[in-house]
Amino acid sequence: MAGLLHHPFCPHSRYVRLLLFESGVKVELIEERIWERRTEFLVLNPAGTTPVLIVDGYPPIPGAAVIAEFVDELYGAAMQRRLLPVSTEARIEVRRLTDWFNDKFYTEVSGPFATERIFKRLLPLANGGGTPEGAVLRAAGINLTYHLDYIRWLLRANDWLAGERMTLVDLAAAAHLSIVDYLGQLSWKAEDRAKDWYLRIKCRPSFRPILQHTLPGLPPADRYMQFDL
Amino acid sequence: MAGLLHHPFCPHSRYVRLLLFESGVKVELIEERIWERRTEFLVLNPAGTTPVLIVDGYPPIPGAAVIAEFVDELYGAAMQRRLLPVSTEARIEVRRLTDWFNDKFYTEVSGPFATERIFKRLLPLANGGGTPEGAVLRAAGINLTYHLDYIRWLLRANDWLAGERMTLVDLAAAAHLSIVDYLGQLSWKAEDRAKDWYLRIKCRPSFRPILQHTLPGLPPADRYMQFDL
């Protein structure tokens, strides 16, 4: 049995939980509060970030990108529906877009929302806790509208973000969006392909355990647990 | 013949040039000034960042990490000394440390140095140009001392950062350090394993074309073109 050091509201941890579940890799979850900077954790991942995957016989595997490559190399060939497709062309596009959501969307949208609204509540003042910065949240909200338009554009011809099948890209994008969703910041258009796509992922069994987490004093937005149109 | 959209002082572009050279992949270099946000470039890479590798028959390949995986998948098996080693354990460590330098070292050291000292000179005022922020440079300088200690620690038992052979990690670390080196900000200890390692990489033929670039009005530091101890 493998273990995953994660935080329930870290979007990269959510992405890795989705990809492990969809790949059939069972893990024991261990919550890590990275701001406590536990020595034992820093030995596992000197970068001090979640998630970190622990698998017997291997060194600790830190970070969403390194974990995704590891899972593909070890379990991908046995999967009926590989999350990182086999053709070189598709691998380029899936890696490009997965990095897009894990890096760019995180920097511009899910990171600021998670930091300002969630982690600043959890952290002690001395470690960066405090009240959210309105200007940062407003900028993240504006960035979100552009990113949702890009998601709609990616879905213009297909049901999934990188083509006709679900890939790592869909899991990464939905993981980051789920943080924004918890905070009630997702607003859809009428007849919205992006909404249809998001609800399709949100209904999957892999998503269910993620949606269970709640924060004391900050309950999820009303629609967070609704799956219909 | 492949093409690489790059910038001579973008550390990620330098890393990719090193890995392409060391992998025997010849490319035509095309300088891209990302702050001009050329439409043709944004079509190739909507993220608007360098480097982007162009290879006939494939979609544009953007970003250091996606390019490294592409090169390993296409050319790695034919290489005598594979830069991304074959064993799963080594692949975890090489990917972890390559991301360390491309993400963490970049964010904490080479990014601030390149932005404040180099790109602020090149960019028009309206696009973020101007005078460097002293406080940012001081913080980057302090971060650098910790990173050099980590490099020394990685070299405690081996000649290369991820073991007994040169890997992607060494190329990434040296690429980012070369920006700091150009600015004269590298200071070595007496009997410094990190210095020995850096000079060993800097002497390689793959490094030579990178060292040729100079900036009008900001010549390289004296020691930049010296390769002896």
PDB file of C-alpha atoms in Angstrom, chain B residues 53-227:
ATOM      1  CA  LEU B  53      10.891  23.587 -29.673  1.00  0.00           C
ATOM      2  CA  ILE B  54       9.634  23.180 -33.238  1.00  0.00           C
ATOM      3  CA  VAL B  55      10.092  19.764 -34.855  1.00  0.00           C
ATOM      4  CA  ASP B  56       8.561  18.774 -38.187  1.00  0.00           C
ATOM      5  CA  GLY B  57       5.591  16.498 -37.810  1.00  0.00           C
ATOM      6  CA  TYR B  58       4.831  17.417 -34.200  1.00  0.00           C
ATOM      7  CA  PRO B  59       2.889  20.179 -32.512  1.00  0.00           C
ATOM      8  CA  PRO B  60       5.021  22.955 -30.975  1.00  0.00           C
ATOM      9  CA  ILE B  61       6.704  21.672 -27.809  1.00  0.00           C
ATOM     10  CA  PRO B  62       6.708  24.377 -25.146  1.00  0.00           C
ATOM     11  CA  GLY B  63       8.502  24.515 -21.828  1.00  0.00           C
ATOM     12  CA  ALA B  64      11.634  22.942 -20.395  1.00  0.00           C
ATOM     13  CA  ALA B  65       9.896  19.960 -18.793  1.00  0.00           C
ATOM     14  CA  VAL B  66       7.792  18.971 -21.819  1.00  0.00           C
ATOM     15  CA  ILE B  67      10.795  19.361 -24.134  1.00  0.00           C
ATOM     16  CA  ALA B  68      12.979  17.185 -21.883  1.00  0.00           C
ATOM     17  CA  GLU B  69      10.404  14.364 -21.861  1.00  0.00           C
ATOM     18  CA  PHE B  70       9.979  14.643 -25.646  1.00  0.00           C
ATOM     19  CA  VAL B  71      13.731  14.458 -26.275  1.00  0.00           C
ATOM     20  CA  ASP B  72      14.091  11.494 -23.921  1.00  0.00           C
ATOM     21  CA  GLU B  73      11.235   9.610 -25.596  1.00  0.00           C
ATOM     22  CA  LEU B  74      12.445  10.284 -29.137  1.00  0.00           C
ATOM     23  CA  TYR B  75      16.214  10.249 -28.819  1.00  0.00           C
ATOM     24  CA  GLY B  76      16.978   8.866 -25.337  1.00  0.00           C
ATOM     25  CA  ALA B  77      17.063   5.194 -26.234  1.00  0.00           C
ATOM     26  CA  ALA B  78      19.704   5.867 -28.919  1.00  0.00           C
ATOM     27  CA  MET B  79      21.977   7.815 -26.561  1.00  0.00           C
ATOM     28  CA  GLN B  80      25.020   6.194 -25.043  1.00  0.00           C
ATOM     29  CA  ARG B  81      24.738   8.346 -21.954  1.00  0.00           C
ATOM     30  CA  ARG B  82      21.114   9.021 -21.424  1.00  0.00           C
ATOM     31  CA  LEU B  83      20.481  12.335 -19.655  1.00  0.00           C
ATOM     32  CA  LEU B  84      17.304  10.975 -18.081  1.00  0.00           C
ATOM     33  CA  PRO B  85      18.531   7.611 -16.765  1.00  0.00           C
ATOM     34  CA  VAL B  86      16.612   4.405 -17.329  1.00  0.00           C
ATOM     35  CA  SER B  87      15.963   3.089 -13.806  1.00  0.00           C
ATOM     36  CA  THR B  88      12.728   4.218 -12.161  1.00  0.00           C
ATOM     37  CA  GLU B  89      14.562   5.255  -9.002  1.00  0.00           C
ATOM     38  CA  ALA B  90      16.997   7.454 -10.935  1.00  0.00           C
ATOM     39  CA  ARG B  91      14.214   8.949 -13.045  1.00  0.00           C
ATOM     40  CA  ILE B  92      12.383  10.062  -9.893  1.00  0.00           C
ATOM     41  CA  GLU B  93      15.494  11.755  -8.542  1.00  0.00           C
ATOM     42  CA  VAL B  94      16.500  13.358 -11.857  1.00  0.00           C
ATOM     43  CA  ARG B  95      13.013  14.706 -12.464  1.00  0.00           C
ATOM     44  CA  ARG B  96      12.715  15.923  -8.878  1.00  0.00           C
ATOM     45  CA  LEU B  97      16.003  17.826  -8.973  1.00  0.00           C
ATOM     46  CA  THR B  98      15.515  19.164 -12.499  1.00  0.00           C
ATOM     47  CA  ASP B  99      12.187  20.625 -11.372  1.00  0.00           C
ATOM     48  CA  TRP B 100      13.976  21.924  -8.261  1.00  0.00           C
ATOM     49  CA  PHE B 101      16.306  24.048 -10.380  1.00  0.00           C
ATOM     50  CA  ASN B 102      13.784  24.968 -13.088  1.00  0.00           C
ATOM     51  CA  ASP B 103      11.102  25.938 -10.573  1.00  0.00           C
ATOM     52  CA  LYS B 104      12.486  26.631  -7.109  1.00  0.00           C
ATOM     53  CA  PHE B 105      15.957  27.933  -7.996  1.00  0.00           C
ATOM     54  CA  TYR B 106      14.391  29.973 -10.788  1.00  0.00           C
ATOM     55  CA  THR B 107      11.760  31.488  -8.491  1.00  0.00           C
ATOM     56  CA  GLU B 108      14.210  32.220  -5.691  1.00  0.00           C
ATOM     57  CA  VAL B 109      17.440  33.078  -7.522  1.00  0.00           C
ATOM     58  CA  SER B 110      17.895  33.072 -11.298  1.00  0.00           C
ATOM     59  CA  GLY B 111      14.447  34.507 -12.054  1.00  0.00           C
ATOM     60  CA  PRO B 112      14.823  37.580  -9.818  1.00  0.00           C
ATOM     61  CA  PHE B 113      18.423  38.162 -10.992  1.00  0.00           C
ATOM     62  CA  ALA B 114      17.477  37.832 -14.682  1.00  0.00           C
ATOM     63  CA  THR B 115      14.366  39.982 -14.312  1.00  0.00           C
ATOM     64  CA  GLU B 116      15.861  42.766 -12.232  1.00  0.00           C
ATOM     65  CA  ARG B 117      19.307  43.032 -13.792  1.00  0.00           C
ATOM     66  CA  ILE B 118      18.736  41.941 -17.401  1.00  0.00           C
ATOM     67  CA  PHE B 119      15.126  41.987 -18.580  1.00  0.00           C
ATOM     68  CA  LYS B 120      14.265  45.293 -16.908  1.00  0.00           C
ATOM     69  CA  ARG B 121      16.995  46.818 -19.125  1.00  0.00           C
ATOM     70  CA  LEU B 122      15.605  45.242 -22.275  1.00  0.00           C
ATOM     71  CA  LEU B 123      11.901  45.815 -21.719  1.00  0.00           C
ATOM     72  CA  PRO B 124      10.133  49.074 -22.512  1.00  0.00           C
ATOM     73  CA  LEU B 125       8.907  50.864 -19.376  1.00  0.00           C
ATOM     74  CA  ALA B 126       5.293  50.080 -20.281  1.00  0.00           C
ATOM     75  CA  ASN B 127       6.041  46.342 -20.297  1.00  0.00           C
ATOM     76  CA  GLY B 128       7.785  46.217 -16.922  1.00  0.00           C
ATOM     77  CA  GLY B 129      11.158  47.729 -17.770  1.00  0.00           C
ATOM     78  CA  GLY B 130      12.928  50.085 -15.367  1.00  0.00           C
ATOM     79  CA  THR B 131      15.486  50.084 -12.598  1.00  0.00           C
ATOM     80  CA  PRO B 132      16.246  46.970 -10.545  1.00  0.00           C
ATOM     81  CA  GLU B 133      14.737  46.572  -7.079  1.00  0.00           C
ATOM     82  CA  GLY B 134      17.569  46.377  -4.575  1.00  0.00           C
ATOM     83  CA  ALA B 135      15.518  44.467  -2.011  1.00  0.00           C
ATOM     84  CA  VAL B 136      14.647  41.755  -4.537  1.00  0.00           C
ATOM     85  CA  LEU B 137      18.302  41.371  -5.530  1.00  0.00           C
ATOM     86  CA  ARG B 138      19.419  41.152  -1.909  1.00  0.00           C
ATOM     87  CA  ALA B 139      16.861  38.435  -1.180  1.00  0.00           C
ATOM     88  CA  ALA B 140      17.942  36.513  -4.299  1.00  0.00           C
ATOM     89  CA  GLY B 141      21.582  36.800  -3.202  1.00  0.00           C
ATOM     90  CA  ILE B 142      20.760  35.331   0.216  1.00  0.00           C
ATOM     91  CA  ASN B 143      18.708  32.539  -1.387  1.00  0.00           C
ATOM     92  CA  LEU B 144      21.691  31.785  -3.634  1.00  0.00           C
ATOM     93  CA  THR B 145      23.942  30.982  -0.662  1.00  0.00           C
ATOM     94  CA  TYR B 146      21.456  28.337   0.545  1.00  0.00           C
ATOM     95  CA  HIS B 147      21.157  26.858  -2.934  1.00  0.00           C
ATOM     96  CA  LEU B 148      24.951  26.662  -3.341  1.00  0.00           C
ATOM     97  CA  ASP B 149      25.122  24.812  -0.018  1.00  0.00           C
ATOM     98  CA  TYR B 150      22.499  22.380  -1.310  1.00  0.00           C
ATOM     99  CA  ILE B 151      24.557  21.865  -4.490  1.00  0.00           C
ATOM    100  CA  ARG B 152      27.621  21.156  -2.323  1.00  0.00           C
ATOM    101  CA  TRP B 153      25.587  18.676  -0.300  1.00  0.00           C
ATOM    102  CA  LEU B 154      24.373  16.909  -3.475  1.00  0.00           C
ATOM    103  CA  LEU B 155      28.017  16.641  -4.574  1.00  0.00           C
ATOM    104  CA  ARG B 156      29.186  15.217  -1.232  1.00  0.00           C
ATOM    105  CA  ALA B 157      29.580  11.694  -2.616  1.00  0.00           C
ATOM    106  CA  ASN B 158      29.520  12.075  -6.402  1.00  0.00           C
ATOM    107  CA  ASP B 159      30.930  14.211  -9.193  1.00  0.00           C
ATOM    108  CA  TRP B 160      27.471  15.015 -10.549  1.00  0.00           C
ATOM    109  CA  LEU B 161      24.342  16.308  -8.895  1.00  0.00           C
ATOM    110  CA  ALA B 162      22.243  13.160  -9.284  1.00  0.00           C
ATOM    111  CA  GLY B 163      24.894  10.468  -9.075  1.00  0.00           C
ATOM    112  CA  GLU B 164      27.924   9.189 -10.909  1.00  0.00           C
ATOM    113  CA  ARG B 165      26.990  10.498 -14.337  1.00  0.00           C
ATOM    114  CA  MET B 166      25.922  13.765 -15.845  1.00  0.00           C
ATOM    115  CA  THR B 167      22.145  14.091 -16.133  1.00  0.00           C
ATOM    116  CA  LEU B 168      19.502  16.692 -16.903  1.00  0.00           C
ATOM    117  CA  VAL B 169      19.954  17.982 -13.353  1.00  0.00           C
ATOM    118  CA  ASP B 170      23.498  19.184 -14.016  1.00  0.00           C
ATOM    119  CA  LEU B 171      22.445  20.928 -17.225  1.00  0.00           C
ATOM    120  CA  ALA B 172      19.503  22.662 -15.546  1.00  0.00           C
ATOM    121  CA  ALA B 173      21.498  23.767 -12.508  1.00  0.00           C
ATOM    122  CA  ALA B 174      24.399  25.052 -14.621  1.00  0.00           C
ATOM    123  CA  ALA B 175      22.064  26.875 -17.020  1.00  0.00           C
ATOM    124  CA  HIS B 176      20.450  28.792 -14.165  1.00  0.00           C
ATOM    125  CA  LEU B 177      23.794  29.434 -12.475  1.00  0.00           C
ATOM    126  CA  SER B 178      25.227  30.792 -15.730  1.00  0.00           C
ATOM    127  CA  ILE B 179      22.901  33.800 -15.502  1.00  0.00           C
ATOM    128  CA  VAL B 180      24.105  34.515 -11.972  1.00  0.00           C
ATOM    129  CA  ASP B 181      27.677  33.955 -13.197  1.00  0.00           C
ATOM    130  CA  TYR B 182      27.265  36.481 -16.032  1.00  0.00           C
ATOM    131  CA  LEU B 183      26.268  39.055 -13.429  1.00  0.00           C
ATOM    132  CA  GLY B 184      29.331  38.268 -11.287  1.00  0.00           C
ATOM    133  CA  GLN B 185      27.257  37.061  -8.351  1.00  0.00           C
ATOM    134  CA  LEU B 186      28.827  33.619  -7.887  1.00  0.00           C
ATOM    135  CA  SER B 187      31.297  33.475  -5.041  1.00  0.00           C
ATOM    136  CA  TRP B 188      33.099  30.242  -4.319  1.00  0.00           C
ATOM    137  CA  LYS B 189      34.740  28.863  -1.238  1.00  0.00           C
ATOM    138  CA  ALA B 190      38.321  27.628  -1.141  1.00  0.00           C
ATOM    139  CA  GLU B 191      38.347  23.939  -2.141  1.00  0.00           C
ATOM    140  CA  ASP B 192      34.804  24.154  -3.422  1.00  0.00           C
ATOM    141  CA  ARG B 193      33.254  21.017  -4.933  1.00  0.00           C
ATOM    142  CA  ALA B 194      30.461  23.163  -6.357  1.00  0.00           C
ATOM    143  CA  LYS B 195      33.009  25.311  -8.211  1.00  0.00           C
ATOM    144  CA  ASP B 196      34.806  22.227  -9.574  1.00  0.00           C
ATOM    145  CA  TRP B 197      31.490  20.809 -10.794  1.00  0.00           C
ATOM    146  CA  TYR B 198      30.364  24.102 -12.376  1.00  0.00           C
ATOM    147  CA  LEU B 199      33.659  24.594 -14.211  1.00  0.00           C
ATOM    148  CA  ARG B 200      33.494  21.006 -15.453  1.00  0.00           C
ATOM    149  CA  ILE B 201      30.137  21.724 -17.108  1.00  0.00           C
ATOM    150  CA  LYS B 202      31.103  25.199 -18.248  1.00  0.00           C
ATOM    151  CA  CYS B 203      34.039  23.739 -20.226  1.00  0.00           C
ATOM    152  CA  ARG B 204      31.809  21.444 -22.272  1.00  0.00           C
ATOM    153  CA  PRO B 205      31.328  22.225 -25.963  1.00  0.00           C
ATOM    154  CA  SER B 206      27.570  22.476 -25.332  1.00  0.00           C
ATOM    155  CA  PHE B 207      28.185  25.475 -23.081  1.00  0.00           C
ATOM    156  CA  ARG B 208      30.374  27.437 -25.471  1.00  0.00           C
ATOM    157  CA  PRO B 209      27.675  28.963 -27.712  1.00  0.00           C
ATOM    158  CA  ILE B 210      25.732  30.044 -24.639  1.00  0.00           C
ATOM    159  CA  LEU B 211      28.681  31.933 -23.199  1.00  0.00           C
ATOM    160  CA  GLN B 212      29.070  33.962 -26.399  1.00  0.00           C
ATOM    161  CA  HIS B 213      26.002  36.112 -25.763  1.00  0.00           C
ATOM    162  CA  THR B 214      26.624  39.537 -24.315  1.00  0.00           C
ATOM    163  CA  LEU B 215      24.354  42.428 -23.479  1.00  0.00           C
ATOM    164  CA  PRO B 216      24.975  45.942 -24.792  1.00  0.00           C
ATOM    165  CA  GLY B 217      25.950  48.111 -21.830  1.00  0.00           C
ATOM    166  CA  LEU B 218      26.173  45.154 -19.451  1.00  0.00           C
ATOM    167  CA  PRO B 219      29.286  43.111 -20.239  1.00  0.00           C
ATOM    168  CA  PRO B 220      29.805  39.787 -18.442  1.00  0.00           C
ATOM    169  CA  ALA B 221      31.682  39.709 -15.130  1.00  0.00           C
ATOM    170  CA  ASP B 222      35.457  39.233 -15.455  1.00  0.00           C
ATOM    171  CA  ARG B 223      35.487  35.591 -14.454  1.00  0.00           C
ATOM    172  CA  TYR B 224      32.638  34.615 -16.777  1.00  0.00           C
ATOM    173  CA  MET B 225      35.012  33.589 -19.554  1.00  0.00           C
ATOM    174  CA  GLN B 226      37.622  32.006 -17.275  1.00  0.00           C
ATOM    175  CA  PHE B 227      37.659  28.264 -16.913  1.00  0.00           C
TER     176      PHE B 227
END
